[in-house]
Amino acid sequence: EKKLVVAIDGPAGAGKSTIAKLAAEELDYIYIDTGAMYRSVAWKFLQSKQDFSPELVSKLAAEMTITFKQEAKLNRVFVDGLEVTDEIRTLEVTEIVSKVSAVGAVREAMVAQQRRMGEAGGVVMDGRDIGTVVFPHADLKIFLTASAEERASRRYKEMLAKGMQVDLKQLQSDIEARDKQDCERKIAPLCCAEDAIFLDSSNMSIQEVASQILTLVQEH
Ligand code: C5P
């Protein structure tokens, strides 16, 4: 049986990572969270305590090693051997990540690694530009979205469950701001590939979306 490359793109909070993780588990594929890679670069930049410049973040991105370790339900992330799984999810990182990911040389460094990780197939990769740039010939492309209200409310519940203090309205406007930056950037903007299957998960459960994707893989 051929091992496929499955690309899942979409805006923040559409449930991509949950779905991609589930689908990868079911298929016995590797799950690659490309957002975590851009978040790692943003984290590394914040650690440097220097002023933002495209040159600085490009240099950091080129020099750092990002690795994943899949453990049961947890996808652990390491930068130069140091675990950053939780550190890359902070508000500080979330606020700056779109600015970092808009830098061309940062994207080149990440895309090269993503292609290496996916070239043998048997991967579910989620992000913003997987079906358009990283793997334009992916076997299956999904564009997963949901209304901004629904995405904000999902994130809100997720963060509350983790004991984080958040404001729903603020969360929604942050999500909308990040969508705008990701969609309007010059290089590899977030958009639905022509040959992607468009899924609006606003009124679907995680299970429904996951099983729809599995069916699509099986039909391939
Ligand atoms: O998926 P997640 O929300 O963790 O992604 C964080 C940020 O990383 C996005 O807002 C976007 O700026 C960037 N990103 C990207 N290309 C990808 C994945 C993420 O530019 N393939």
Coordinates of C-alpha atoms and ligand atoms in Angstrom, one line a residue:
E1 CA 0.0 0.0 0.0
K2 CA 1.4 3.4 -1.0
K3 CA 2.2 5.7 1.8
L4 CA 0.7 9.1 1.0
V5 CA 1.6 12.7 1.7
V6 CA -1.5 14.3 3.3
A7 CA -1.5 18.1 3.5
I8 CA -3.8 19.9 5.9
D9 CA -3.9 23.7 5.6
G10 CA -6.1 26.3 7.2
P11 CA -6.3 29.2 9.6
A12 CA -5.5 29.3 13.3
G13 CA -7.7 27.3 15.5
A14 CA -9.5 25.3 12.8
G15 CA -8.6 22.1 14.5
K16 CA -5.8 21.1 12.0
S17 CA -3.4 19.8 14.6
T18 CA -6.0 17.7 16.5
I19 CA -7.3 16.2 13.3
A20 CA -3.9 15.7 11.7
K21 CA -2.7 13.9 14.8
L22 CA -5.7 11.7 14.9
A23 CA -5.5 10.9 11.2
A24 CA -1.8 10.1 11.5
E25 CA -2.4 7.8 14.4
E26 CA -5.1 5.9 12.6
L27 CA -3.0 5.6 9.5
D28 CA 0.3 4.9 11.3
Y29 CA 1.8 7.9 9.6
I30 CA 4.1 10.5 11.0
Y31 CA 2.5 13.8 12.0
I32 CA 4.4 17.0 11.3
D33 CA 3.2 20.2 12.9
T34 CA 4.9 22.9 10.7
G35 CA 3.4 25.7 12.9
A36 CA 5.5 24.4 15.7
M37 CA 8.6 24.9 13.6
Y38 CA 7.8 28.6 12.9
R39 CA 6.9 28.9 16.6
S40 CA 10.3 27.5 17.5
V41 CA 12.0 30.1 15.4
A42 CA 9.9 32.8 17.1
W43 CA 10.8 31.4 20.5
K44 CA 14.5 31.3 19.6
F45 CA 14.2 35.0 18.6
L46 CA 12.6 36.0 21.9
Q47 CA 15.4 34.1 23.7
S48 CA 18.0 36.2 21.9
K49 CA 16.7 39.4 23.5
Q50 CA 17.7 41.3 20.4
D51 CA 15.6 43.6 18.2
F52 CA 13.7 42.1 15.4
S53 CA 15.3 42.1 12.0
P54 CA 14.7 39.8 9.1
E55 CA 18.5 39.1 9.0
L56 CA 18.5 38.0 12.7
V57 CA 15.6 35.6 12.4
S58 CA 16.9 34.2 9.1
K59 CA 20.2 33.5 10.8
L60 CA 18.6 31.8 13.8
A61 CA 16.3 29.7 11.5
A62 CA 19.3 28.6 9.4
E63 CA 21.4 27.6 12.5
M64 CA 18.9 25.9 14.7
T65 CA 17.9 22.3 14.7
I66 CA 14.2 21.5 15.3
T67 CA 13.2 17.9 16.2
F68 CA 10.0 16.2 17.1
K69 CA 9.4 13.2 19.4
Q70 CA 6.1 11.6 19.2
E71 CA 4.9 10.1 22.4
A72 CA 1.4 8.7 22.7
K73 CA -0.9 11.8 22.4
L74 CA 1.9 14.3 22.9
N75 CA 4.0 15.7 20.1
R76 CA 7.2 17.0 21.8
V77 CA 9.2 19.7 20.2
F78 CA 13.0 20.3 20.7
V79 CA 15.2 23.2 19.7
D80 CA 18.9 22.3 19.7
G81 CA 18.1 19.4 22.0
L82 CA 16.1 21.6 24.5
E83 CA 12.5 20.8 25.0
V84 CA 10.2 23.7 24.0
T85 CA 6.8 21.9 23.7
D86 CA 5.1 24.3 26.1
E87 CA 7.3 27.4 25.6
I88 CA 6.2 27.7 21.9
R89 CA 2.5 28.0 22.9
T90 CA 2.8 31.2 25.0
L91 CA 1.1 34.4 24.0
E92 CA 4.4 36.1 23.5
V93 CA 5.4 33.5 20.8
T94 CA 1.9 33.6 19.3
E95 CA 2.0 37.3 19.0
I96 CA 5.3 37.4 17.1
V97 CA 5.2 34.2 15.0
S98 CA 3.4 35.6 12.0
K99 CA 6.0 38.4 11.7
V100 CA 8.8 35.8 11.9
S101 CA 7.1 33.4 9.4
A102 CA 6.7 36.1 6.8
V103 CA 10.5 36.3 6.3
G104 CA 11.5 34.6 3.1
A105 CA 14.7 33.0 4.3
V106 CA 13.0 31.7 7.4
R107 CA 10.4 30.0 5.2
E108 CA 13.1 28.6 2.9
A109 CA 14.9 27.0 5.8
M110 CA 11.7 25.5 7.2
V111 CA 10.3 24.3 3.9
A112 CA 13.6 22.5 3.1
Q113 CA 13.3 20.5 6.3
Q114 CA 9.6 19.8 5.8
R115 CA 10.3 18.4 2.3
R116 CA 13.0 16.2 3.7
M117 CA 10.7 14.9 6.5
G118 CA 7.9 14.2 4.0
E119 CA 9.6 13.0 0.9
A120 CA 9.2 9.3 1.8
G121 CA 5.5 9.7 2.2
G122 CA 3.5 8.3 5.1
V123 CA 3.0 11.8 6.6
V124 CA 0.2 14.1 7.6
M125 CA 1.6 17.6 7.6
D126 CA -0.4 20.6 8.8
G127 CA 0.3 24.3 8.3
R128 CA -0.6 27.2 6.0
D129 CA 1.3 26.4 2.7
I130 CA 1.7 22.7 2.7
G131 CA -0.6 22.0 -0.3
T132 CA 0.5 25.2 -2.1
V133 CA 4.2 25.4 -1.6
V134 CA 5.8 22.6 0.5
F135 CA 4.1 19.7 -1.3
P136 CA 2.2 21.0 -4.4
H137 CA 1.9 17.4 -5.5
A138 CA 0.6 16.0 -2.2
D139 CA -1.6 13.0 -2.7
L140 CA -4.4 14.5 -0.7
K141 CA -4.9 18.2 0.2
I142 CA -7.4 19.4 2.8
F143 CA -8.2 23.0 3.5
L144 CA -9.8 23.0 6.9
T145 CA -11.5 26.0 8.2
A146 CA -14.3 27.2 10.6
S147 CA -15.8 30.6 11.4
A148 CA -13.7 32.9 13.5
E149 CA -16.2 32.8 16.3
E150 CA -16.1 29.0 16.4
R151 CA -12.3 28.9 16.2
A152 CA -12.0 31.5 19.0
S153 CA -14.5 29.6 21.2
R154 CA -12.6 26.3 20.7
R155 CA -9.3 27.9 21.6
Y156 CA -11.0 29.5 24.6
K157 CA -12.2 26.2 25.9
E158 CA -8.8 24.6 25.3
M159 CA -7.0 27.3 27.2
L160 CA -9.4 27.3 30.1
A161 CA -9.0 23.6 30.4
K162 CA -5.2 24.2 30.7
G163 CA -5.9 26.7 33.5
M164 CA -5.0 29.7 31.4
Q165 CA -6.7 33.0 31.9
V166 CA -8.1 34.3 28.6
D167 CA -10.6 36.8 27.3
L168 CA -12.8 35.3 24.5
K169 CA -13.2 38.6 22.6
Q170 CA -9.4 39.3 22.8
L171 CA -8.8 35.7 21.6
Q172 CA -11.1 36.2 18.6
S173 CA -9.4 39.5 17.6
D174 CA -6.0 37.9 18.0
I175 CA -7.0 35.0 15.7
E176 CA -8.4 37.5 13.2
A177 CA -5.2 39.5 13.3
R178 CA -3.1 36.5 12.7
D179 CA -5.3 35.2 9.9
K180 CA -5.0 38.6 8.2
Q181 CA -1.2 38.6 8.4
D182 CA -0.9 35.0 7.2
C183 CA -3.3 35.6 4.3
E184 CA -1.9 38.9 3.2
R185 CA 1.8 38.2 3.3
K186 CA 3.8 38.2 0.1
I187 CA 5.5 34.8 0.4
A188 CA 3.4 31.7 0.6
P189 CA 0.2 33.3 2.0
L190 CA -2.5 31.1 3.5
C191 CA -4.9 30.1 0.8
C192 CA -6.8 27.1 -0.4
A193 CA -4.9 25.2 -3.1
E194 CA -6.9 24.8 -6.3
D195 CA -7.0 21.0 -5.9
A196 CA -7.6 20.9 -2.2
I197 CA -10.8 19.6 -0.6
F198 CA -12.5 22.5 1.3
L199 CA -13.9 21.5 4.7
D200 CA -15.7 23.8 7.0
S201 CA -15.7 22.3 10.4
S202 CA -17.9 24.9 12.1
N203 CA -20.7 22.4 12.6
M204 CA -18.7 19.2 12.6
S205 CA -17.2 17.3 15.5
I206 CA -13.5 16.3 15.6
Q207 CA -14.5 12.7 15.0
E208 CA -16.6 13.6 11.9
V209 CA -13.8 15.6 10.3
A210 CA -11.2 12.9 11.1
S211 CA -13.3 10.1 9.7
Q212 CA -14.0 12.1 6.5
I213 CA -10.3 12.5 6.0
L214 CA -9.6 8.8 6.6
T215 CA -12.3 8.0 4.1
L216 CA -10.6 10.3 1.5
V217 CA -7.3 8.6 2.2
Q218 CA -8.8 5.1 1.8
E219 CA -10.5 6.1 -1.5
H220 CA -7.2 7.3 -2.9
Ligands
C5P1 O1 -0.4 26.4 13.2 P1 0.0 27.4 14.2 O2 -1.1 28.3 14.6 O3 0.7 26.9 15.4 O4 1.0 28.3 13.4 C1 1.7 29.4 13.9 C2 2.1 30.4 12.8 O5 3.1 29.9 12.0 C3 1.0 30.8 11.9 O6 0.2 31.9 12.3 C4 1.8 31.2 10.6 O7 2.2 32.6 10.8 C5 3.0 30.3 10.7 N1 2.9 29.2 9.8 C6 3.3 29.4 8.5 N2 3.3 28.3 7.6 C7 3.0 27.1 8.0 C8 2.6 26.9 9.4 C9 2.6 28.0 10.2 O8 3.5 30.5 8.1 N3 3.1 26.1 7.2

